PDB file of C-alpha atoms and ligand atoms in Angstrom:
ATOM      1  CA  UNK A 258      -1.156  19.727 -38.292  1.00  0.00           C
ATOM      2  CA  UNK A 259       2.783  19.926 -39.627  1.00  0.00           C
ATOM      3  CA  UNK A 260       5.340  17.959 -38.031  1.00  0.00           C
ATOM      4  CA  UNK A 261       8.035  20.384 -37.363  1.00  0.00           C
ATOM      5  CA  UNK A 262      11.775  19.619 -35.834  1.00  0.00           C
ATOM      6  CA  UNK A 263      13.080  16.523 -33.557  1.00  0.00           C
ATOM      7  CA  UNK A 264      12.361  18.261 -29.434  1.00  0.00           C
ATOM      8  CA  UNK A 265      13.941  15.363 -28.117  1.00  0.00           C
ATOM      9  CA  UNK A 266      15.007  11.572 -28.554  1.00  0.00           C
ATOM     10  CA  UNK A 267      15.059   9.318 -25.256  1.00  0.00           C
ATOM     11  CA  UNK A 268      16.012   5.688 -25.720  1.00  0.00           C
ATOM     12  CA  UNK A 269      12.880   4.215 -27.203  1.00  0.00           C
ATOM     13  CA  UNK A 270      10.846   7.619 -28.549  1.00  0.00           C
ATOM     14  CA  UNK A 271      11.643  10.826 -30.331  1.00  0.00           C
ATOM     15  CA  UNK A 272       9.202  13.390 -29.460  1.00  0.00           C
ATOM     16  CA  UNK A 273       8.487  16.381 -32.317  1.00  0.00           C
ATOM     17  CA  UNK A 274       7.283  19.931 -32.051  1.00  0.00           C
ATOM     18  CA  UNK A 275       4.663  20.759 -34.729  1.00  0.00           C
ATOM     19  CA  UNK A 276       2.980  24.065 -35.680  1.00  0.00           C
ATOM     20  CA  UNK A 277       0.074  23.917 -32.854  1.00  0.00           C
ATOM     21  CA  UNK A 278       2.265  24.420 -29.645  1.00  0.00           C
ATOM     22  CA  UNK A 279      -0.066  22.614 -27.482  1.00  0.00           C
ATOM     23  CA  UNK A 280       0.559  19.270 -29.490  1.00  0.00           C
ATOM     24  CA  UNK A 281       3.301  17.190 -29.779  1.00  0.00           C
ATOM     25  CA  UNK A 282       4.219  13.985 -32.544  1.00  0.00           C
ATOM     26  CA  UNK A 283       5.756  10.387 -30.608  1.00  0.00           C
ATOM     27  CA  UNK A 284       7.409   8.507 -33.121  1.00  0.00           C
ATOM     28  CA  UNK A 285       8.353   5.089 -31.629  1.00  0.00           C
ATOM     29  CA  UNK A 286      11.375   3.537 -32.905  1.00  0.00           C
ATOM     30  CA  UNK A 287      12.227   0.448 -33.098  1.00  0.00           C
ATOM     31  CA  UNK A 288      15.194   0.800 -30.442  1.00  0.00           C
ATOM     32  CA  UNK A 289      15.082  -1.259 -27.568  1.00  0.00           C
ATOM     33  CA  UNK A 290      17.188  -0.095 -24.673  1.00  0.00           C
ATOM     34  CA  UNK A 291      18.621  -2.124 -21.344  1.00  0.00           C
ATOM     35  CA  UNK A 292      20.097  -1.272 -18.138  1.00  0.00           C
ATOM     36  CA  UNK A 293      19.174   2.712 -18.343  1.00  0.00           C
ATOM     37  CA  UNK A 294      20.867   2.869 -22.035  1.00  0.00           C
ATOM     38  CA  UNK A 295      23.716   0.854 -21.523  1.00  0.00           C
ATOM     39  CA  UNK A 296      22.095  -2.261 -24.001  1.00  0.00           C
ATOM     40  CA  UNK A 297      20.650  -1.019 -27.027  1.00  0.00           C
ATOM     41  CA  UNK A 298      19.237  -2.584 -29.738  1.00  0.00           C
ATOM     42  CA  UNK A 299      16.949  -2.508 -32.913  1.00  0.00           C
ATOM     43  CA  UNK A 300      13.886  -4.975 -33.176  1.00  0.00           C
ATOM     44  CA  UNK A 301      12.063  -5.243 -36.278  1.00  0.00           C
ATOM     45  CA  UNK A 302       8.560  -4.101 -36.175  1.00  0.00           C
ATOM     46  CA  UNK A 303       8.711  -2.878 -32.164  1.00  0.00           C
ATOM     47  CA  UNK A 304       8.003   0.691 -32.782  1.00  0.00           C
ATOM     48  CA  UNK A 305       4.884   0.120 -35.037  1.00  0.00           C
ATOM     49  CA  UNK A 306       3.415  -2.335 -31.896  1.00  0.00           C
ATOM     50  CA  UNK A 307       4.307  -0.273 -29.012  1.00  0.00           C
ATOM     51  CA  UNK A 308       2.591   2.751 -30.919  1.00  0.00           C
ATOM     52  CA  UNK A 309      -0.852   0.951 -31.829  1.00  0.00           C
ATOM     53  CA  UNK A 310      -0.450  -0.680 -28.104  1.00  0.00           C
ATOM     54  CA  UNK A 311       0.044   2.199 -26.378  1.00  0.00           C
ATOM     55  CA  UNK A 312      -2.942   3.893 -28.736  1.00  0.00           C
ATOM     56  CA  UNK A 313      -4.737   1.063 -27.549  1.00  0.00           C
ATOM     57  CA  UNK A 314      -4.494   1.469 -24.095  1.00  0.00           C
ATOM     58  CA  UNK A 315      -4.413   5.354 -23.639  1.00  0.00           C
ATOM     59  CA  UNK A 316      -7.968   5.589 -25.123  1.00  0.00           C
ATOM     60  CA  UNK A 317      -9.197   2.867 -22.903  1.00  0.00           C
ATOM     61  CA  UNK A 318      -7.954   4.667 -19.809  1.00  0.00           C
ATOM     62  CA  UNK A 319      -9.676   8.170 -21.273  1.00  0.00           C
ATOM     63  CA  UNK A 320     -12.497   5.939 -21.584  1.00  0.00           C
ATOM     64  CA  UNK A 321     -12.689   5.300 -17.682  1.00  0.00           C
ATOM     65  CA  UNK A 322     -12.096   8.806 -17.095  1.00  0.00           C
ATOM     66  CA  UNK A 323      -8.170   8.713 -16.672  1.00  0.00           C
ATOM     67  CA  UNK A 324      -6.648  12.022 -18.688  1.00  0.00           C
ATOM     68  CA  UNK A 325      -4.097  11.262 -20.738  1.00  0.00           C
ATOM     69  CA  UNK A 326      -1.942  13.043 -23.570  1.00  0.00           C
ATOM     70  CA  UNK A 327      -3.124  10.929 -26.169  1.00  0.00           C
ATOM     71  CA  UNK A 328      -4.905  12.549 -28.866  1.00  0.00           C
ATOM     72  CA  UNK A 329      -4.949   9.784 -31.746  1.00  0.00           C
ATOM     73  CA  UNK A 330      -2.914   7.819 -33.761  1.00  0.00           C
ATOM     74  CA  UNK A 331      -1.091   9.345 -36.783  1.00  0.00           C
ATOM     75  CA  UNK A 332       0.930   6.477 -38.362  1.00  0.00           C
ATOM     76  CA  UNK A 333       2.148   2.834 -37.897  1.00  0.00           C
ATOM     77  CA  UNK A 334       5.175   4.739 -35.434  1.00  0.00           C
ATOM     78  CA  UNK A 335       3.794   8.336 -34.483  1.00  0.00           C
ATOM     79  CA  UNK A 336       1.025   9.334 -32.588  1.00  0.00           C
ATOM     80  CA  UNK A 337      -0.179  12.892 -31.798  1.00  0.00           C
ATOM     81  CA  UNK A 338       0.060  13.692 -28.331  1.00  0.00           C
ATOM     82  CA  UNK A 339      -0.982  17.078 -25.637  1.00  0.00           C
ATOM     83  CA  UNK A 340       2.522  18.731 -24.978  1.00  0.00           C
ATOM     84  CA  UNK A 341       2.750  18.648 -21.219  1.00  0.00           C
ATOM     85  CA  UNK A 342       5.635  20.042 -18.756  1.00  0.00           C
ATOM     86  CA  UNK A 343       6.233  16.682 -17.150  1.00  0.00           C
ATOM     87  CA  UNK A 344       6.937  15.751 -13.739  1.00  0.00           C
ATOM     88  CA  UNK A 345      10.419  13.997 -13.351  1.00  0.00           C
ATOM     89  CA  UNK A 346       9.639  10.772 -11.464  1.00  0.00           C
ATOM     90  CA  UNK A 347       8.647   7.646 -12.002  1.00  0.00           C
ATOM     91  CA  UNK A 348       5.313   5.509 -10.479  1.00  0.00           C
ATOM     92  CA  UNK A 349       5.802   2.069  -9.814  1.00  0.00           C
ATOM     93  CA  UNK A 350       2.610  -0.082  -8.661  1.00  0.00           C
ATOM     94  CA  UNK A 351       3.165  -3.777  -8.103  1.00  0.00           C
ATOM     95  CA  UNK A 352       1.268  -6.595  -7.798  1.00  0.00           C
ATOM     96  CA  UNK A 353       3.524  -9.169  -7.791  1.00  0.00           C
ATOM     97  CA  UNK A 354       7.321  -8.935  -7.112  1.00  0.00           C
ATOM     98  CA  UNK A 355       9.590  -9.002  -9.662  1.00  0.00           C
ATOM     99  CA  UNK A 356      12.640  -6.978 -10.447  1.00  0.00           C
ATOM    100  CA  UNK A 357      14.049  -4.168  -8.111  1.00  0.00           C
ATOM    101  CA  UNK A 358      12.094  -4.749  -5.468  1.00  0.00           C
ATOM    102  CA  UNK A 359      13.190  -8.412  -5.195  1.00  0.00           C
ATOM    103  CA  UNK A 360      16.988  -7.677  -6.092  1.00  0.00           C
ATOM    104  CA  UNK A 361      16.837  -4.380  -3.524  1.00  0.00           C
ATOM    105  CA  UNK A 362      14.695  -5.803  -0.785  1.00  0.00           C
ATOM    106  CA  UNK A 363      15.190  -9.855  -1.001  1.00  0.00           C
ATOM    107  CA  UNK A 364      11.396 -10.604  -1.685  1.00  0.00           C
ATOM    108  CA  UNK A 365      11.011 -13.740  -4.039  1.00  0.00           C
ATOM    109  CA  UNK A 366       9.855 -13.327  -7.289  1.00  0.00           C
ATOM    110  CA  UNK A 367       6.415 -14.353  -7.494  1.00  0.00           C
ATOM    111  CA  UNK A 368       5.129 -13.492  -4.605  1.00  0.00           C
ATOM    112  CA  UNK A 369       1.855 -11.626  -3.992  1.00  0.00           C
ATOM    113  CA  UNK A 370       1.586  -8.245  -3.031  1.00  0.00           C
ATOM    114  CA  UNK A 371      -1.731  -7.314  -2.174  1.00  0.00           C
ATOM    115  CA  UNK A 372      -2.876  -4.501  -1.561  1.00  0.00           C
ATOM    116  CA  UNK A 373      -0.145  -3.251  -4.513  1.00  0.00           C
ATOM    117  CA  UNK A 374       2.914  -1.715  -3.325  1.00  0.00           C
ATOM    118  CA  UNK A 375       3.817   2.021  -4.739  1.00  0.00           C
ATOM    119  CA  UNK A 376       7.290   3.514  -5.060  1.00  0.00           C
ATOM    120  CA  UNK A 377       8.625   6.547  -6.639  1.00  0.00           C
ATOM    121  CA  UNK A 378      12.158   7.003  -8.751  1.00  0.00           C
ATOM    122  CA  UNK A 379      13.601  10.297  -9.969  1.00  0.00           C
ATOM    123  CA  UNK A 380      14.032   9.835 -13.545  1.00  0.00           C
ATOM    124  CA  UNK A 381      17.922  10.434 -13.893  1.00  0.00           C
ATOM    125  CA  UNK A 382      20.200   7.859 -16.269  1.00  0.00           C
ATOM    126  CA  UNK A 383      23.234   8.705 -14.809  1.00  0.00           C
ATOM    127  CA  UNK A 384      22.406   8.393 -11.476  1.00  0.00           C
ATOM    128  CA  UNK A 385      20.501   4.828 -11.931  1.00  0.00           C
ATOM    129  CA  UNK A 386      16.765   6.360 -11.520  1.00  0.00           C
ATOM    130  CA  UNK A 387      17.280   6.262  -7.669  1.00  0.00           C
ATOM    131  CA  UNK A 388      14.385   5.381  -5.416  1.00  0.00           C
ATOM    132  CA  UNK A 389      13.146   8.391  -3.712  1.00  0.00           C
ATOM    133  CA  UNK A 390       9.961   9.365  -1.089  1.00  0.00           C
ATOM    134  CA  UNK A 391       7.847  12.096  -1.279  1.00  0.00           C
ATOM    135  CA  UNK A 392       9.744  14.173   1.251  1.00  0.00           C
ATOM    136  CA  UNK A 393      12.346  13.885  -1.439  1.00  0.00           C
ATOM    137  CA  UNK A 394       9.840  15.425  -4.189  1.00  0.00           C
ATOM    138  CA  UNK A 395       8.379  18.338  -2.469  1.00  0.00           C
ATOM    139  CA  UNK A 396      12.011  19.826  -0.845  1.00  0.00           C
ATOM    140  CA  UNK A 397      13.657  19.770  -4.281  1.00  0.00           C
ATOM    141  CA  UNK A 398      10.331  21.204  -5.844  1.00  0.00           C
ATOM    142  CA  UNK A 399       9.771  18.176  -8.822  1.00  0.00           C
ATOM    143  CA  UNK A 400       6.010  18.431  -7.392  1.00  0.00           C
ATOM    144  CA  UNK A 401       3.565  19.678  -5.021  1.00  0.00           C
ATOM    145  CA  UNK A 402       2.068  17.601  -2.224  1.00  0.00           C
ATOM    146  CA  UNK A 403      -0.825  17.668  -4.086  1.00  0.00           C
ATOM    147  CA  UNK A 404       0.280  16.391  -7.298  1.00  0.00           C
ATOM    148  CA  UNK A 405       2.121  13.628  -5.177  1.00  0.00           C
ATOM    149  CA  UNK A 406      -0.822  12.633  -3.932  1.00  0.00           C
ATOM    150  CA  UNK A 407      -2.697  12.845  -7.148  1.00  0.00           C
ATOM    151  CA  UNK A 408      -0.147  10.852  -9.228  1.00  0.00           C
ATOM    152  CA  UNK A 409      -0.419   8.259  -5.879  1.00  0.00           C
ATOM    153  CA  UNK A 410      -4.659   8.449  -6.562  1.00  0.00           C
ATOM    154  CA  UNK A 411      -4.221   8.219 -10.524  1.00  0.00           C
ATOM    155  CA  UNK A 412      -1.600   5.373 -10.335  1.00  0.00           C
ATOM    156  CA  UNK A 413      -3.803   2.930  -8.263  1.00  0.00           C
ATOM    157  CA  UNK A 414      -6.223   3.645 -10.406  1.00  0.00           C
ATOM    158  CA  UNK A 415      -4.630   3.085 -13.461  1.00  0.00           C
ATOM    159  CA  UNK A 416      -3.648  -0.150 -11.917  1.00  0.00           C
ATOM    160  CA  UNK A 417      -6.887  -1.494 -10.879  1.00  0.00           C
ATOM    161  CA  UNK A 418      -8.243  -1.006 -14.833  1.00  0.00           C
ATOM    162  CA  UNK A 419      -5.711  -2.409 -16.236  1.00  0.00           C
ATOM    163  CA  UNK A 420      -5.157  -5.714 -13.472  1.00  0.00           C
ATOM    164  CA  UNK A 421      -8.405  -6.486 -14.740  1.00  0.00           C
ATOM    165  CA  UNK A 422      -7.959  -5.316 -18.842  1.00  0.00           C
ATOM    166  CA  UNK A 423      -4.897  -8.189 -18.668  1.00  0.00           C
ATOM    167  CA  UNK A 424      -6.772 -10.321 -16.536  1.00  0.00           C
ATOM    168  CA  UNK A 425      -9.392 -10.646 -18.977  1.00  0.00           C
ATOM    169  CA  UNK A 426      -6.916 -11.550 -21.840  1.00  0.00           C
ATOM    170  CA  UNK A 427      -5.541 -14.183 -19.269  1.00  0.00           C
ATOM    171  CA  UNK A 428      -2.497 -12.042 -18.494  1.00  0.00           C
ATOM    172  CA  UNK A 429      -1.288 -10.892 -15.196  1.00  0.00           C
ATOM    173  CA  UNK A 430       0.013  -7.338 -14.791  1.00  0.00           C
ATOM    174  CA  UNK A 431       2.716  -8.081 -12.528  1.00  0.00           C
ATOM    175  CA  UNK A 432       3.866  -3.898 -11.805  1.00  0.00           C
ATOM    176  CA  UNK A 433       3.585  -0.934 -14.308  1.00  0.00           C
ATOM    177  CA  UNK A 434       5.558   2.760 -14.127  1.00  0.00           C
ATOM    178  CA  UNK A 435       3.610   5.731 -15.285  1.00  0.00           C
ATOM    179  CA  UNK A 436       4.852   9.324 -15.840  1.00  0.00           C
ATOM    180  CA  UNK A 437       2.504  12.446 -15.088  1.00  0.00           C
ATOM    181  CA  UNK A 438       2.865  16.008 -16.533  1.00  0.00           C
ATOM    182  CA  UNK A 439       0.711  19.072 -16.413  1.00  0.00           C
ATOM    183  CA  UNK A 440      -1.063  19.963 -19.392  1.00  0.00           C
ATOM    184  CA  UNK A 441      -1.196  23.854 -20.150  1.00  0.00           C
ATOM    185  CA  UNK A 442      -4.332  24.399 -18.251  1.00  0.00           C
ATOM    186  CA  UNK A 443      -1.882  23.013 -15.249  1.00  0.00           C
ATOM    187  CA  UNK A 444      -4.006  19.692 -14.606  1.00  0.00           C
ATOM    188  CA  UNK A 445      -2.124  16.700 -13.979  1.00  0.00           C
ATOM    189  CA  UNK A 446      -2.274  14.484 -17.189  1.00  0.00           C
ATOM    190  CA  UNK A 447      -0.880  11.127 -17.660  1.00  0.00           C
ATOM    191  CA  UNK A 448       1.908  11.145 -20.235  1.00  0.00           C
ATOM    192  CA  UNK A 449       4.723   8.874 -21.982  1.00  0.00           C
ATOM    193  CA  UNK A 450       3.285   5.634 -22.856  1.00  0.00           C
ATOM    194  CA  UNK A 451       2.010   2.496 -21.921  1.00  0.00           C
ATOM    195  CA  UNK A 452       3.476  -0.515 -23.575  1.00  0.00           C
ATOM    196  CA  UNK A 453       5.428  -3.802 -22.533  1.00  0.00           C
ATOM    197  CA  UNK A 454       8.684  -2.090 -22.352  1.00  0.00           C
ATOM    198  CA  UNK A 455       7.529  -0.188 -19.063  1.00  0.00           C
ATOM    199  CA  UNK A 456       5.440  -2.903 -17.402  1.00  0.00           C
ATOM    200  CA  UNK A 457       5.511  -6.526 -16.601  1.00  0.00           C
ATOM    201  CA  UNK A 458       3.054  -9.007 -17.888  1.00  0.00           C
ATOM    202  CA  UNK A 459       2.795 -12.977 -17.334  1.00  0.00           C
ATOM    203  CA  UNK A 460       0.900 -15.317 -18.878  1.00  0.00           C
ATOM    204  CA  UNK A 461      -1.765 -15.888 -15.831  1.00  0.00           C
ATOM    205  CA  UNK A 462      -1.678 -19.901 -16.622  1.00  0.00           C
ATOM    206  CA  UNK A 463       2.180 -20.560 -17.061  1.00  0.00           C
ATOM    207  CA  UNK A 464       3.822 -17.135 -15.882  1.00  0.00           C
ATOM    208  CA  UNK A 465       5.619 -17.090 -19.363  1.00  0.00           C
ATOM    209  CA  UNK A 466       7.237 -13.639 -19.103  1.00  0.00           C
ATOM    210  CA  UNK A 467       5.883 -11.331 -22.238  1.00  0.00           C
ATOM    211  CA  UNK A 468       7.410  -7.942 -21.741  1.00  0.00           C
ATOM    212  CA  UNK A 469      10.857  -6.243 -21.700  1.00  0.00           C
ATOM    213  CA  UNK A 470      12.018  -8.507 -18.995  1.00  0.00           C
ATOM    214  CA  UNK A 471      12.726 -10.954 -22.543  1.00  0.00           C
ATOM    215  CA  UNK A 472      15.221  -8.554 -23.635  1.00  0.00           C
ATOM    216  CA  UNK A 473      16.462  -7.205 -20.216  1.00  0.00           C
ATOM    217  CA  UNK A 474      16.954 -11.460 -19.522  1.00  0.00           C
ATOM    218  CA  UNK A 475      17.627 -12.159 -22.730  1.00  0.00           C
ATOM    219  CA  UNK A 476      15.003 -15.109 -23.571  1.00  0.00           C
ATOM    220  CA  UNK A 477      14.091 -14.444 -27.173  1.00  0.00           C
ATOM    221  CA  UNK A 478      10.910 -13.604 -28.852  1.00  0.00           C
ATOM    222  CA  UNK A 479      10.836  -9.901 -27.452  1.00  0.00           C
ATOM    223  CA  UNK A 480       8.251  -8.406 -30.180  1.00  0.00           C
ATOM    224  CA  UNK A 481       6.788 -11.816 -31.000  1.00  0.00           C
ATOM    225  CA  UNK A 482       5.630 -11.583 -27.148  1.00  0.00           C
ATOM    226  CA  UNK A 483       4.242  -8.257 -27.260  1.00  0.00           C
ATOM    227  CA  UNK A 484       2.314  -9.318 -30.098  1.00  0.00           C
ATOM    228  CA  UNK A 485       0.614 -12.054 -28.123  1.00  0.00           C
ATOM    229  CA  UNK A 486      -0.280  -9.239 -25.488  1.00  0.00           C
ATOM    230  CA  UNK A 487      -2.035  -7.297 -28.350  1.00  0.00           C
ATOM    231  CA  UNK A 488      -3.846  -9.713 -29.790  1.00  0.00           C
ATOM    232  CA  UNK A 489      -4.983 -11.316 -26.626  1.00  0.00           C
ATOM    233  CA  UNK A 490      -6.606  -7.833 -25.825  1.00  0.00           C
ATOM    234  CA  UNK A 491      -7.901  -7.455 -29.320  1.00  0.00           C
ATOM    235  CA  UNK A 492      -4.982  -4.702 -30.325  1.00  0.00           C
ATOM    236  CA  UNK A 493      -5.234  -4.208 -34.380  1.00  0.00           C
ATOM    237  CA  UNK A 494      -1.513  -4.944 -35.173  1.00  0.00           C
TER     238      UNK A 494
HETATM  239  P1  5GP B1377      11.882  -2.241 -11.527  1.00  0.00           P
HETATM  240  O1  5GP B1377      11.914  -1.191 -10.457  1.00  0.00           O
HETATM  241  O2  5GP B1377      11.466  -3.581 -11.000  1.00  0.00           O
HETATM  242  O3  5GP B1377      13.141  -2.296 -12.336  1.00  0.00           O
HETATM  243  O4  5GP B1377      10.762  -1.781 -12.559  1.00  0.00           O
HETATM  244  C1  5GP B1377       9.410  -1.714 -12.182  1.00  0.00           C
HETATM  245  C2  5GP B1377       8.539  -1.518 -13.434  1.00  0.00           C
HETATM  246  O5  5GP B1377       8.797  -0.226 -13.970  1.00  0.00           O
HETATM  247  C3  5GP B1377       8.847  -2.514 -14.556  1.00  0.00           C
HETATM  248  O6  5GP B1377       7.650  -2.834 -15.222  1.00  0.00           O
HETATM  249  C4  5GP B1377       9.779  -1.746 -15.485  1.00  0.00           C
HETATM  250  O7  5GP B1377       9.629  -2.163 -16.827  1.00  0.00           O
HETATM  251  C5  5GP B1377       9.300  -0.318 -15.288  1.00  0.00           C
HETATM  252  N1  5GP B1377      10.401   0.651 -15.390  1.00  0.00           N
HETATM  253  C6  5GP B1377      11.224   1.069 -14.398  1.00  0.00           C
HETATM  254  N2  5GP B1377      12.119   1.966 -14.868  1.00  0.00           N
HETATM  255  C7  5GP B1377      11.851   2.119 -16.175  1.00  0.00           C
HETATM  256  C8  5GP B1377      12.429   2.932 -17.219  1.00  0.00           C
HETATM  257  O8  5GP B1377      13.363   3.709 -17.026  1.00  0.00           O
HETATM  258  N3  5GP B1377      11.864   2.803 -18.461  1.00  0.00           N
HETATM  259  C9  5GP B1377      10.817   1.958 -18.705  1.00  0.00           C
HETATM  260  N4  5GP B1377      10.336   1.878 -19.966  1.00  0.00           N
HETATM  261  N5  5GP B1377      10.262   1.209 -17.757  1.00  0.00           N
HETATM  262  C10 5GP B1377      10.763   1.274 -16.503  1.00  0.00           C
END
């Protein structure tokens, strides 16, 4: 496999074409972004633990029979990946409020939310990744009803292995977003990554915060804290 030229750079990953055009290389950089890419900055060793995280916990959702794009690990920063013609929106599941839903809707942070609460946002910078409904996605053609319904099914599911993945590292997985894309067969594949920048994570005894919500507040010890989350699951670092 040859890594060819630079497809695209979003704010934390550049994605490159090589010469099988199926497959795709992530490099993860070590740019942290804020505030849909209005904060940016560069942490020292964050793109080498996001990869092996997200590594980490791609293969454990193939595992349980959740398809993703992962196809293995290339490097301390790139991974190879399935090149898929992704779906532009956004899956939220939460467990516990935190974040939009408490600044949008007035719930207190903290509180329970069970069974898990699901939203959708169209993935759009410059107009603030608006919340949107599945009416929404099927009129302007981003998806079928089907694959709304599937990404709804695969999300929840998602959630319910990984509650209990963090759970068992004494971690609570507080809400997650997930992106889905179609692979070239047209099944519906879970793609972009899984890593502390797009999902919240408290310590289950304290409710430390140890994800992006450090940066986005501003409370220090952004990559030391995603370090703890790997090596409380048992992520080789
Ligand atoms: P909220 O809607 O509360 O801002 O975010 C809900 C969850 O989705 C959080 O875990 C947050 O990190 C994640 N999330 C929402 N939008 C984005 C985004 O544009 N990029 C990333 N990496 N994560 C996001």
């Amino acid at each position: 496999m040859e890594k060819r030229e630079e497809r695209y750079s979003g704010k934390a990953k550049s994605v490159y074409t090589t010469d099988d055009p199926n497959l795709l290389v992530l490099y993860f950089r070590n740019d942290t972004s804020a505030f849909d890419g209005k904060r940016i900055e560069q942490l020292d060793r964050k793109g080498m633990v996001n990869n092996k995280f997200n590594a980490f916990i791609m293969q454990k959702l193939e595992a349980a029979g959740i398809p993703t794009h992962f196809v293995k690990l290339l490097s301390d920063q790139e991974s190879l990946v399935k090149s898929l013609k992704m779906i532009p929106v956004e899956c939220v599941v939460r467990n516990i409020a935190a974040g939009s839903i408490c600044r949008c809707l007035g719930v207190e942070e903290g509180k329970d939310l069970n069974p898990p609460t699901f939203e959708f946002f169209l993935k759009n910078d410059a107009l603030g990744d608006p919340m949107i409904n599945e009416s929404h996605i099927e009129y302007f053609g981003w998806a079928t009803p089907e694959q709304v319904a599937a990404m709804k099914e695969l999300t929840f599911k998602v959630n319910d292995l990984l509650k209990q993945l963090f759970l068992d590292g004494n971690m609570l997985l507080v809400d997650c977003k997930l992106e889905f894309g179609l692979d070239q067969n047209g099944k519906l594949v879970l793609g972009d990554e899984f890593t502390p920048d797009g999902c919240r994570l408290w310590d289950k005894d304290t409710r430390e915060k140890l994800d992006k919500d450090r940066f986005r507040q501003n409370l220090g010890n952004v990559v030391e804290s995603y370090e703890i989350v790997g090596r409380r699951l048992g992520v080789d670092l």
